[in-house]
PDB file of C-alpha atoms in Angstrom:
ATOM      1  CA  MET A   1      93.628 133.012   0.332  1.00 37.00           C
ATOM      2  CA  ASN A   2      93.279 131.029  -2.561  1.00 40.00           C
ATOM      3  CA  ASP A   3      92.463 127.475  -0.646  1.00 38.00           C
ATOM      4  CA  PRO A   4      89.084 127.194  -1.173  1.00 39.00           C
ATOM      5  CA  LEU A   5      88.176 124.204   1.632  1.00 37.00           C
ATOM      6  CA  LEU A   6      90.261 127.634   3.250  1.00 41.00           C
ATOM      7  CA  GLU A   7      87.383 129.783   3.080  1.00 41.00           C
ATOM      8  CA  ASN A   8      84.975 128.175   3.077  1.00 44.00           C
ATOM      9  CA  GLY A   9      85.401 128.138   6.637  1.00 45.00           C
ATOM     10  CA  PHE A  10      85.699 124.095   6.698  1.00 47.00           C
ATOM     11  CA  GLY A  11      90.247 125.128   6.785  1.00 52.00           C
ATOM     12  CA  ASP A  12      91.960 121.985   7.660  1.00 73.00           C
ATOM     13  CA  ASP A  13      89.386 120.366   8.791  1.00 83.00           C
ATOM     14  CA  SER A  14      87.224 119.598   5.977  1.00 85.00           C
ATOM     15  CA  HIS A  15      88.503 116.038   5.778  1.00 87.00           C
ATOM     16  CA  LEU A  16      87.288 115.539   8.760  1.00 89.00           C
ATOM     17  CA  VAL A  17      84.668 117.484   8.193  1.00 91.00           C
ATOM     18  CA  LEU A  18      82.748 115.182   5.758  1.00 90.00           C
ATOM     19  CA  GLN A  19      83.781 111.845   7.855  1.00 90.00           C
ATOM     20  CA  LEU A  20      82.114 113.083  10.841  1.00 91.00           C
ATOM     21  CA  LYS A  21      79.133 114.643   8.741  1.00 89.00           C
ATOM     22  CA  ASN A  22      78.736 110.804   7.021  1.00 88.00           C
ATOM     23  CA  GLY A  23      79.122 109.506   9.813  1.00 87.00           C
ATOM     24  CA  ASP A  24      82.387 107.682  10.280  1.00 88.00           C
ATOM     25  CA  PRO A  25      83.115 106.679  13.886  1.00 88.00           C
ATOM     26  CA  GLU A  26      87.598 107.010  12.517  1.00 90.00           C
ATOM     27  CA  ALA A  27      87.269 110.133  12.242  1.00 92.00           C
ATOM     28  CA  ILE A  28      85.934 110.730  16.008  1.00 93.00           C
ATOM     29  CA  ASN A  29      89.698 109.770  17.231  1.00 92.00           C
ATOM     30  CA  GLN A  30      90.784 112.247  14.847  1.00 92.00           C
ATOM     31  CA  VAL A  31      88.902 114.919  15.990  1.00 93.00           C
ATOM     32  CA  VAL A  32      89.238 114.720  19.658  1.00 94.00           C
ATOM     33  CA  ASP A  33      92.897 114.250  19.911  1.00 93.00           C
ATOM     34  CA  ARG A  34      92.811 118.081  17.404  1.00 92.00           C
ATOM     35  CA  TYR A  35      90.657 119.684  19.758  1.00 94.00           C
ATOM     36  CA  GLY A  36      90.692 118.066  23.211  1.00 94.00           C
ATOM     37  CA  LYS A  37      93.089 120.368  25.187  1.00 94.00           C
ATOM     38  CA  PRO A  38      92.822 123.415  23.674  1.00 94.00           C
ATOM     39  CA  LEU A  39      89.629 123.090  24.341  1.00 96.00           C
ATOM     40  CA  PHE A  40      89.438 122.056  27.347  1.00 96.00           C
ATOM     41  CA  ALA A  41      91.484 124.174  29.277  1.00 95.00           C
ATOM     42  CA  PHE A  42      89.634 127.146  27.710  1.00 95.00           C
ATOM     43  CA  ILE A  43      86.392 125.729  29.294  1.00 95.00           C
ATOM     44  CA  LEU A  44      89.000 125.634  32.137  1.00 94.00           C
ATOM     45  CA  ARG A  45      89.696 128.547  31.754  1.00 93.00           C
ATOM     46  CA  MET A  46      86.551 130.129  31.824  1.00 93.00           C
ATOM     47  CA  VAL A  47      84.357 127.901  34.504  1.00 92.00           C
ATOM     48  CA  GLU A  48      87.859 127.472  37.295  1.00 88.00           C
ATOM     49  CA  ASP A  49      85.982 123.731  37.730  1.00 89.00           C
ATOM     50  CA  TYR A  50      87.257 120.856  36.823  1.00 91.00           C
ATOM     51  CA  GLN A  51      84.306 119.122  36.946  1.00 92.00           C
ATOM     52  CA  ALA A  52      82.200 121.285  35.607  1.00 93.00           C
ATOM     53  CA  ALA A  53      84.343 121.958  32.912  1.00 94.00           C
ATOM     54  CA  GLU A  54      84.495 117.831  32.271  1.00 94.00           C
ATOM     55  CA  ASP A  55      81.501 117.815  31.687  1.00 94.00           C
ATOM     56  CA  ILE A  56      81.128 120.795  29.378  1.00 95.00           C
ATOM     57  CA  PHE A  57      83.579 119.488  27.664  1.00 96.00           C
ATOM     58  CA  GLN A  58      81.591 116.267  27.459  1.00 95.00           C
ATOM     59  CA  GLU A  59      78.880 117.862  26.336  1.00 95.00           C
ATOM     60  CA  THR A  60      80.116 119.867  23.517  1.00 96.00           C
ATOM     61  CA  TRP A  61      81.663 116.380  21.321  1.00 96.00           C
ATOM     62  CA  VAL A  62      78.290 114.568  21.623  1.00 95.00           C
ATOM     63  CA  ARG A  63      77.181 118.470  20.827  1.00 95.00           C
ATOM     64  CA  VAL A  64      78.881 118.197  17.589  1.00 95.00           C
ATOM     65  CA  ILE A  65      78.319 115.234  16.457  1.00 94.00           C
ATOM     66  CA  ARG A  66      74.815 115.573  16.177  1.00 91.00           C
ATOM     67  CA  ASN A  67      74.745 119.163  15.002  1.00 91.00           C
ATOM     68  CA  ILE A  68      77.750 118.180  12.245  1.00 91.00           C
ATOM     69  CA  GLY A  69      74.414 118.026   9.680  1.00 88.00           C
ATOM     70  CA  SER A  70      74.110 121.720  10.297  1.00 87.00           C
ATOM     71  CA  PHE A  71      77.808 122.959   9.580  1.00 89.00           C
ATOM     72  CA  ARG A  72      77.558 124.666   6.975  1.00 84.00           C
ATOM     73  CA  GLY A  73      81.725 125.915   6.990  1.00 83.00           C
ATOM     74  CA  GLU A  74      80.552 129.184   7.074  1.00 82.00           C
ATOM     75  CA  SER A  75      82.398 129.256  10.329  1.00 86.00           C
ATOM     76  CA  ARG A  76      85.825 127.522  10.889  1.00 89.00           C
ATOM     77  CA  PHE A  77      85.604 124.192  12.595  1.00 92.00           C
ATOM     78  CA  SER A  78      87.484 126.048  15.655  1.00 92.00           C
ATOM     79  CA  THR A  79      85.359 128.466  16.033  1.00 93.00           C
ATOM     80  CA  TRP A  80      81.899 127.132  15.632  1.00 94.00           C
ATOM     81  CA  LEU A  81      83.654 124.752  18.030  1.00 95.00           C
ATOM     82  CA  PHE A  82      84.512 127.456  20.589  1.00 96.00           C
ATOM     83  CA  GLN A  83      81.314 128.255  20.204  1.00 95.00           C
ATOM     84  CA  ILE A  84      79.586 125.655  21.384  1.00 95.00           C
ATOM     85  CA  ALA A  85      82.020 125.422  23.883  1.00 96.00           C
ATOM     86  CA  LEU A  86      81.390 129.357  25.030  1.00 95.00           C
ATOM     87  CA  ASN A  87      77.957 128.289  25.143  1.00 95.00           C
ATOM     88  CA  LEU A  88      77.217 126.333  27.356  1.00 95.00           C
ATOM     89  CA  SER A  89      80.136 127.281  29.925  1.00 95.00           C
ATOM     90  CA  ARG A  90      77.936 130.569  30.387  1.00 93.00           C
ATOM     91  CA  ASN A  91      75.056 128.276  30.273  1.00 92.00           C
ATOM     92  CA  MET A  92      76.162 126.564  33.703  1.00 91.00           C
ATOM     93  CA  MET A  93      77.881 129.829  34.557  1.00 89.00           C
ATOM     94  CA  ARG A  94      74.944 130.877  35.599  1.00 87.00           C
ATOM     95  CA  GLN A  95      73.240 128.374  36.822  1.00 85.00           C
ATOM     96  CA  MET A  96      76.832 128.222  38.887  1.00 79.00           C
ATOM     97  CA  SER A  97      76.465 131.793  40.249  1.00 73.00           C
ATOM     98  CA  ARG A  98      72.974 131.224  41.172  1.00 63.00           C
ATOM     99  CA  ARG A  99      74.327 128.233  44.078  1.00 57.00           C
ATOM    100  CA  SER A 100      77.010 128.651  46.613  1.00 47.00           C
ATOM    101  CA  PHE A 101      79.727 126.454  44.954  1.00 45.00           C
ATOM    102  CA  VAL A 102      83.482 125.953  45.883  1.00 44.00           C
ATOM    103  CA  ALA A 103      85.713 125.479  43.426  1.00 48.00           C
ATOM    104  CA  LEU A 104      88.864 122.931  43.132  1.00 44.00           C
ATOM    105  CA  ASP A 105      91.806 125.237  43.667  1.00 49.00           C
ATOM    106  CA  GLU A 106      94.412 122.995  41.326  1.00 48.00           C
ATOM    107  CA  ALA A 107      97.428 125.164  42.845  1.00 46.00           C
ATOM    108  CA  ALA A 108      96.986 124.514  45.909  1.00 47.00           C
ATOM    109  CA  GLU A 109      97.141 121.111  45.138  1.00 48.00           C
ATOM    110  CA  LEU A 110     100.048 120.781  42.838  1.00 48.00           C
ATOM    111  CA  SER A 111     102.164 122.725  45.646  1.00 47.00           C
ATOM    112  CA  GLU A 112     101.435 119.726  47.559  1.00 52.00           C
ATOM    113  CA  ASP A 113     104.185 118.225  45.585  1.00 55.00           C
ATOM    114  CA  PRO A 114     107.213 118.620  46.090  1.00 58.00           C
ATOM    115  CA  ASP A 115     108.563 118.631  42.637  1.00 62.00           C
ATOM    116  CA  VAL A 116     106.842 121.258  41.307  1.00 62.00           C
ATOM    117  CA  ASP A 117     108.531 124.561  41.560  1.00 72.00           C
ATOM    118  CA  ALA A 118     106.501 126.735  44.410  1.00 76.00           C
ATOM    119  CA  ASP A 119     107.051 129.567  42.918  1.00 78.00           C
ATOM    120  CA  LYS A 120     105.638 129.240  39.733  1.00 78.00           C
ATOM    121  CA  VAL A 121     102.640 127.370  41.713  1.00 81.00           C
ATOM    122  CA  ILE A 122     102.538 130.591  43.536  1.00 84.00           C
ATOM    123  CA  LEU A 123     102.551 132.744  40.139  1.00 84.00           C
ATOM    124  CA  ALA A 124     100.175 130.525  38.704  1.00 85.00           C
ATOM    125  CA  GLN A 125      96.991 130.684  40.757  1.00 86.00           C
ATOM    126  CA  LYS A 126      98.036 134.461  41.597  1.00 86.00           C
ATOM    127  CA  ILE A 127      97.521 134.896  37.431  1.00 88.00           C
ATOM    128  CA  LYS A 128      95.465 132.285  37.809  1.00 88.00           C
ATOM    129  CA  LYS A 129      92.822 134.285  40.449  1.00 88.00           C
ATOM    130  CA  LEU A 130      94.046 137.775  38.179  1.00 87.00           C
ATOM    131  CA  VAL A 131      91.695 136.092  35.084  1.00 89.00           C
ATOM    132  CA  ALA A 132      89.283 134.308  37.439  1.00 88.00           C
ATOM    133  CA  SER A 133      88.496 138.081  39.333  1.00 89.00           C
ATOM    134  CA  LEU A 134      87.095 139.606  35.647  1.00 90.00           C
ATOM    135  CA  PRO A 135      83.859 140.387  34.482  1.00 91.00           C
ATOM    136  CA  VAL A 136      83.214 136.971  33.090  1.00 91.00           C
ATOM    137  CA  LYS A 137      82.462 138.785  29.380  1.00 93.00           C
ATOM    138  CA  MET A 138      86.288 140.221  29.631  1.00 93.00           C
ATOM    139  CA  ARG A 139      87.293 137.021  30.286  1.00 94.00           C
ATOM    140  CA  GLU A 140      85.508 135.686  27.661  1.00 94.00           C
ATOM    141  CA  VAL A 141      87.711 137.542  25.354  1.00 95.00           C
ATOM    142  CA  ILE A 142      91.028 137.949  27.395  1.00 94.00           C
ATOM    143  CA  VAL A 143      90.804 133.514  27.405  1.00 94.00           C
ATOM    144  CA  LEU A 144      90.268 133.450  23.669  1.00 95.00           C
ATOM    145  CA  ARG A 145      92.755 136.112  22.348  1.00 94.00           C
ATOM    146  CA  TYR A 146      95.765 135.573  24.963  1.00 93.00           C
ATOM    147  CA  TYR A 147      95.548 131.462  25.536  1.00 93.00           C
ATOM    148  CA  HIS A 148      93.984 130.342  22.512  1.00 93.00           C
ATOM    149  CA  ASP A 149      95.208 133.806  20.025  1.00 92.00           C
ATOM    150  CA  LYS A 150      92.397 134.028  18.376  1.00 93.00           C
ATOM    151  CA  THR A 151      91.379 137.276  15.802  1.00 93.00           C
ATOM    152  CA  ASP A 152      88.739 139.989  16.850  1.00 94.00           C
ATOM    153  CA  ILE A 153      86.980 139.060  13.604  1.00 93.00           C
ATOM    154  CA  GLU A 154      87.193 134.726  15.326  1.00 94.00           C
ATOM    155  CA  ILE A 155      86.358 135.949  19.212  1.00 95.00           C
ATOM    156  CA  ALA A 156      83.146 138.167  16.879  1.00 95.00           C
ATOM    157  CA  GLU A 157      82.204 135.521  15.638  1.00 94.00           C
ATOM    158  CA  ILE A 158      82.485 132.583  18.851  1.00 94.00           C
ATOM    159  CA  THR A 159      80.879 135.188  21.330  1.00 94.00           C
ATOM    160  CA  GLY A 160      78.293 136.460  19.026  1.00 93.00           C
ATOM    161  CA  LEU A 161      79.418 140.387  18.984  1.00 94.00           C
ATOM    162  CA  PRO A 162      79.678 143.483  16.783  1.00 95.00           C
ATOM    163  CA  GLN A 163      83.631 143.377  15.849  1.00 94.00           C
ATOM    164  CA  GLY A 164      83.915 146.652  17.100  1.00 95.00           C
ATOM    165  CA  THR A 165      81.844 145.480  20.524  1.00 95.00           C
ATOM    166  CA  VAL A 166      84.909 142.841  20.767  1.00 95.00           C
ATOM    167  CA  LYS A 167      87.511 146.015  20.090  1.00 95.00           C
ATOM    168  CA  SER A 168      85.956 147.756  22.475  1.00 96.00           C
ATOM    169  CA  ARG A 169      85.490 144.660  25.679  1.00 95.00           C
ATOM    170  CA  LEU A 170      89.213 143.285  24.162  1.00 94.00           C
ATOM    171  CA  HIS A 171      91.090 146.693  25.248  1.00 94.00           C
ATOM    172  CA  ARG A 172      88.783 147.274  28.296  1.00 95.00           C
ATOM    173  CA  ALA A 173      89.971 144.363  29.892  1.00 93.00           C
ATOM    174  CA  THR A 174      93.349 144.467  28.874  1.00 92.00           C
ATOM    175  CA  GLN A 175      92.826 147.816  30.238  1.00 91.00           C
ATOM    176  CA  MET A 176      91.331 146.584  33.241  1.00 91.00           C
ATOM    177  CA  LEU A 177      94.321 143.930  33.620  1.00 89.00           C
ATOM    178  CA  ARG A 178      96.778 146.004  33.486  1.00 88.00           C
ATOM    179  CA  GLY A 179      95.099 147.802  36.274  1.00 87.00           C
ATOM    180  CA  LYS A 180      94.753 145.049  38.877  1.00 86.00           C
ATOM    181  CA  ILE A 181      98.635 143.790  38.023  1.00 85.00           C
ATOM    182  CA  GLU A 182     100.203 147.291  38.780  1.00 80.00           C
ATOM    183  CA  GLY A 183      98.351 147.325  41.194  1.00 72.00           C
ATOM    184  CA  THR A 184     100.173 144.639  42.506  1.00 74.00           C
ATOM    185  CA  GLU A 185     103.691 142.749  43.115  1.00 71.00           C
ATOM    186  CA  LEU A 186     102.752 141.156  39.973  1.00 70.00           C
ATOM    187  CA  ALA A 187     104.073 144.646  38.265  1.00 66.00           C
ATOM    188  CA  VAL A 188     106.756 144.165  35.614  1.00 54.00           C
ATOM    189  CA  PRO A 189     109.911 145.468  36.260  1.00 51.00           C
ATOM    190  CA  GLY A 190     110.810 148.026  33.319  1.00 46.00           C
ATOM    191  CA  ALA A 191     107.984 148.248  31.939  1.00 45.00           C
ATOM    192  CA  GLU A 192     107.642 150.219  28.984  1.00 43.00           C
ATOM    193  CA  VAL A 193     106.667 153.169  29.762  1.00 37.00           C
ATOM    194  CA  GLU A 194     103.616 154.883  27.631  1.00 39.00           C
TER     195      GLU A 194
ATOM    196  CA  MET B   1     103.456 159.239  32.936  1.00 37.00           C
ATOM    197  CA  MET B   2     103.318 156.151  34.663  1.00 45.00           C
ATOM    198  CA  ASP B   3     104.626 152.452  34.021  1.00 55.00           C
ATOM    199  CA  ARG B   4     102.087 150.020  31.243  1.00 73.00           C
ATOM    200  CA  ILE B   5     102.256 146.437  31.027  1.00 80.00           C
ATOM    201  CA  SER B   6     103.169 146.423  27.048  1.00 83.00           C
ATOM    202  CA  ASP B   7     100.338 143.765  25.454  1.00 85.00           C
ATOM    203  CA  GLU B   8     104.161 142.111  25.153  1.00 86.00           C
ATOM    204  CA  GLN B   9     105.065 141.288  28.514  1.00 86.00           C
ATOM    205  CA  LEU B  10     100.948 140.898  29.732  1.00 87.00           C
ATOM    206  CA  ARG B  11     100.257 137.815  27.506  1.00 89.00           C
ATOM    207  CA  ALA B  12     103.882 135.898  29.146  1.00 89.00           C
ATOM    208  CA  LEU B  13     102.335 136.970  32.448  1.00 87.00           C
ATOM    209  CA  LEU B  14      99.036 134.832  31.356  1.00 90.00           C
ATOM    210  CA  GLY B  15     101.087 132.216  30.333  1.00 89.00           C
ATOM    211  CA  HIS B  16     101.906 131.030  33.663  1.00 88.00           C
ATOM    212  CA  TYR B  17      98.325 130.875  34.203  1.00 88.00           C
ATOM    213  CA  GLU B  18      98.869 126.757  32.247  1.00 86.00           C
ATOM    214  CA  VAL B  19      95.720 124.869  33.242  1.00 88.00           C
ATOM    215  CA  SER B  20      95.985 120.914  33.170  1.00 86.00           C
ATOM    216  CA  GLY B  21      94.340 119.255  29.326  1.00 88.00           C
ATOM    217  CA  PRO B  22      91.976 116.287  29.825  1.00 93.00           C
ATOM    218  CA  SER B  23      92.916 113.655  31.664  1.00 93.00           C
ATOM    219  CA  PRO B  24      92.629 109.734  29.418  1.00 94.00           C
ATOM    220  CA  ALA B  25      89.111 108.931  30.956  1.00 94.00           C
ATOM    221  CA  LEU B  26      87.527 111.848  30.275  1.00 94.00           C
ATOM    222  CA  LEU B  27      88.977 111.618  26.835  1.00 94.00           C
ATOM    223  CA  ALA B  28      87.933 107.687  25.793  1.00 93.00           C
ATOM    224  CA  LEU B  29      84.650 108.472  27.387  1.00 94.00           C
ATOM    225  CA  THR B  30      84.201 111.956  25.301  1.00 94.00           C
ATOM    226  CA  LYS B  31      84.614 109.534  22.579  1.00 94.00           C
ATOM    227  CA  ARG B  32      82.848 106.596  23.288  1.00 93.00           C
ATOM    228  CA  ARG B  33      79.908 109.242  23.920  1.00 93.00           C
ATOM    229  CA  MET B  34      80.928 110.687  21.116  1.00 93.00           C
ATOM    230  CA  ARG B  35      80.333 107.483  18.576  1.00 92.00           C
ATOM    231  CA  GLY B  36      77.182 106.486  20.658  1.00 91.00           C
ATOM    232  CA  GLU B  37      75.727 110.498  19.180  1.00 91.00           C
ATOM    233  CA  MET B  38      77.020 109.127  16.077  1.00 90.00           C
ATOM    234  CA  LEU B  39      74.854 105.728  16.062  1.00 87.00           C
ATOM    235  CA  LEU B  40      71.080 107.966  17.289  1.00 85.00           C
ATOM    236  CA  VAL B  41      72.199 110.041  14.780  1.00 82.00           C
ATOM    237  CA  ALA B  42      72.254 107.633  12.325  1.00 76.00           C
ATOM    238  CA  GLN B  43      69.406 106.410  13.418  1.00 69.00           C
ATOM    239  CA  PRO B  44      66.620 108.207  12.510  1.00 63.00           C
ATOM    240  CA  VAL B  45      67.988 108.138   9.002  1.00 61.00           C
ATOM    241  CA  LYS B  46      67.222 104.443   8.115  1.00 62.00           C
ATOM    242  CA  GLY B  47      64.617 104.245  10.001  1.00 63.00           C
ATOM    243  CA  GLN B  48      62.875 106.760   7.792  1.00 66.00           C
ATOM    244  CA  SER B  49      63.965 105.211   4.646  1.00 72.00           C
ATOM    245  CA  GLY B  50      62.096 102.251   6.542  1.00 74.00           C
ATOM    246  CA  MET B  51      58.876 103.855   7.511  1.00 73.00           C
ATOM    247  CA  LEU B  52      58.977 105.367   3.856  1.00 76.00           C
ATOM    248  CA  LEU B  53      58.943 101.616   2.754  1.00 81.00           C
ATOM    249  CA  THR B  54      56.654 100.723   4.591  1.00 78.00           C
ATOM    250  CA  LEU B  55      54.398 103.500   2.950  1.00 78.00           C
ATOM    251  CA  SER B  56      54.347 102.695   0.063  1.00 82.00           C
ATOM    252  CA  ALA B  57      54.029  98.933   0.690  1.00 82.00           C
ATOM    253  CA  LEU B  58      50.720 100.157   2.013  1.00 79.00           C
ATOM    254  CA  ALA B  59      49.662 102.705  -0.521  1.00 80.00           C
ATOM    255  CA  ILE B  60      49.996  99.663  -3.183  1.00 85.00           C
ATOM    256  CA  LEU B  61      48.084  98.086  -1.098  1.00 79.00           C
ATOM    257  CA  VAL B  62      45.279 100.162  -1.253  1.00 78.00           C
ATOM    258  CA  THR B  63      45.293 101.125  -4.580  1.00 82.00           C
ATOM    259  CA  LEU B  64      44.928  97.094  -5.412  1.00 82.00           C
ATOM    260  CA  ASN B  65      42.843  96.595  -2.867  1.00 78.00           C
ATOM    261  CA  MET B  66      40.373  99.689  -5.003  1.00 78.00           C
ATOM    262  CA  PHE B  67      41.071  98.082  -7.981  1.00 82.00           C
ATOM    263  CA  TYR B  68      39.889  93.923  -6.873  1.00 78.00           C
ATOM    264  CA  VAL B  69      36.732  96.221  -5.418  1.00 75.00           C
ATOM    265  CA  ALA B  70      36.293  98.257  -8.638  1.00 77.00           C
ATOM    266  CA  THR B  71      37.479  94.845 -10.790  1.00 82.00           C
ATOM    267  CA  VAL B  72      36.273  91.341  -9.233  1.00 78.00           C
ATOM    268  CA  GLY B  73      34.025  92.753  -6.879  1.00 78.00           C
ATOM    269  CA  THR B  74      31.719  94.028  -9.927  1.00 80.00           C
ATOM    270  CA  LEU B  75      32.569  90.474 -11.177  1.00 83.00           C
ATOM    271  CA  LEU B  76      31.411  88.695  -8.756  1.00 81.00           C
ATOM    272  CA  LYS B  77      28.646  90.893  -8.119  1.00 79.00           C
ATOM    273  CA  LEU B  78      27.160  90.161 -11.468  1.00 82.00           C
ATOM    274  CA  PHE B  79      27.960  85.760 -10.970  1.00 83.00           C
ATOM    275  CA  LEU B  80      27.068  85.074  -7.772  1.00 81.00           C
ATOM    276  CA  PRO B  81      23.665  84.886  -6.360  1.00 84.00           C
ATOM    277  CA  ARG B  82      21.811  88.098  -4.735  1.00 82.00           C
ATOM    278  CA  ASN B  83      21.100  86.609  -1.943  1.00 84.00           C
ATOM    279  CA  LEU B  84      24.324  86.680  -1.561  1.00 82.00           C
ATOM    280  CA  ASP B  85      25.284  90.386  -2.561  1.00 81.00           C
ATOM    281  CA  VAL B  86      25.222  91.879   1.498  1.00 84.00           C
ATOM    282  CA  TYR B  87      28.668  89.113   2.155  1.00 84.00           C
ATOM    283  CA  LEU B  88      29.773  90.728  -0.459  1.00 81.00           C
ATOM    284  CA  ASN B  89      29.259  94.497  -0.297  1.00 81.00           C
ATOM    285  CA  GLN B  90      30.767  94.614   3.550  1.00 85.00           C
ATOM    286  CA  SER B  91      34.116  92.365   2.729  1.00 83.00           C
ATOM    287  CA  MET B  92      35.222  94.756   0.413  1.00 79.00           C
ATOM    288  CA  LEU B  93      34.158  97.680   2.854  1.00 82.00           C
ATOM    289  CA  GLY B  94      35.422  96.183   5.931  1.00 84.00           C
ATOM    290  CA  ILE B  95      38.807  95.112   3.238  1.00 79.00           C
ATOM    291  CA  SER B  96      38.761  98.546   2.146  1.00 78.00           C
ATOM    292  CA  VAL B  97      38.725 101.000   6.073  1.00 85.00           C
ATOM    293  CA  ALA B  98      41.226  98.124   7.089  1.00 82.00           C
ATOM    294  CA  ALA B  99      42.858  99.098   4.123  1.00 78.00           C
ATOM    295  CA  ALA B 100      42.778 102.771   4.918  1.00 81.00           C
ATOM    296  CA  ALA B 101      43.231 102.575   8.519  1.00 86.00           C
ATOM    297  CA  MET B 102      45.946 100.993   7.864  1.00 81.00           C
ATOM    298  CA  LEU B 103      47.758 104.052   5.753  1.00 80.00           C
ATOM    299  CA  MET B 104      46.406 106.182   8.176  1.00 85.00           C
ATOM    300  CA  GLY B 105      47.972 105.337  10.909  1.00 85.00           C
ATOM    301  CA  MET B 106      50.906 104.486   9.107  1.00 80.00           C
ATOM    302  CA  VAL B 107      51.467 108.292   7.618  1.00 82.00           C
ATOM    303  CA  VAL B 108      50.292 110.056  11.546  1.00 86.00           C
ATOM    304  CA  VAL B 109      53.565 107.246  12.637  1.00 81.00           C
ATOM    305  CA  VAL B 110      56.105 108.815  10.159  1.00 77.00           C
ATOM    306  CA  PHE B 111      54.952 112.907  11.011  1.00 80.00           C
ATOM    307  CA  PHE B 112      55.218 111.729  14.077  1.00 81.00           C
ATOM    308  CA  LYS B 113      58.232 110.189  14.052  1.00 74.00           C
ATOM    309  CA  THR B 114      59.547 112.815  11.203  1.00 71.00           C
ATOM    310  CA  MET B 115      59.142 115.819  14.305  1.00 70.00           C
ATOM    311  CA  GLN B 116      60.537 114.521  16.908  1.00 67.00           C
ATOM    312  CA  VAL B 117      63.645 113.508  15.315  1.00 59.00           C
ATOM    313  CA  GLN B 118      63.803 117.264  14.390  1.00 58.00           C
ATOM    314  CA  LYS B 119      63.131 118.388  17.001  1.00 56.00           C
ATOM    315  CA  SER B 120      66.005 116.169  19.030  1.00 52.00           C
ATOM    316  CA  ALA B 121      68.517 117.568  16.334  1.00 47.00           C
ATOM    317  CA  HIS B 122      67.848 120.922  16.436  1.00 45.00           C
ATOM    318  CA  VAL B 123      70.302 121.840  19.780  1.00 45.00           C
ATOM    319  CA  PRO B 124      70.405 125.887  19.703  1.00 45.00           C
ATOM    320  CA  VAL B 125      73.909 127.002  19.637  1.00 42.00           C
ATOM    321  CA  ARG B 126      73.593 130.163  20.863  1.00 41.00           C
ATOM    322  CA  ALA B 127      72.286 129.915  24.621  1.00 35.00           C
TER     323      ALA B 127
END
């Protein structure tokens, strides 16, 4: 990477970050439109609760505005954004684990819609349960790698773990997932033989 | 030897778990909150510059007061009758104390305001 804007971590967002730092309200629309969807998907896959995800989503963006002055571009803006969201999600999950909690089952709701393919809904629900069954630490790395295509370095920055730990955790998490899949009908026929 | 699921197959399988995006209402509410927060973040800077200006004005006032005491006060002491000295001394002292009190009060306000702003602006990124 020879582009100095990319090297300093602001990446393509350097202009947006500067606008936010200068308190330009126009930048809010752009940055939320750019990152809103992946950020919400990440939070929802982590906390598995729509209401909680909405709260965390809002709080994440408020904290972005509050702390944008201290963002120096040592990591990419999206990495910083996911880092804030992950920390808020971890806090929320800790709170949720302390009280009895009934998660909203989106797939069950969708299955009542006649226009939605029931097989797809059932499959989605199974995968959702599979991901949700992973320990939180494993789920973090799986979601970041497989749903957001984050590199080891980015995952390390977001989770605050050493890169080596990320690698080993990813390995263990995928092994765990494979083990869970192979024990069910989800196992893909004709999978590669190792 | 056992059949293992490749990384690509795992990725494809996980891809079936799609989640809905944020609702337009949530996006609108979030943007509104962000705008509000942006105003709050910008305000302390303006407030601080205002306080700095007031503090400077008070400092000038105190300096002028000291100058007045040192010059006009001394001259008045020379020309006014002796029986009025006590009033002159008391008025000079009163003016000085009032100015010093205002200055001290302003310093305290600036100090605590700055502390408050720093505390509210600092949100730990790590949990």
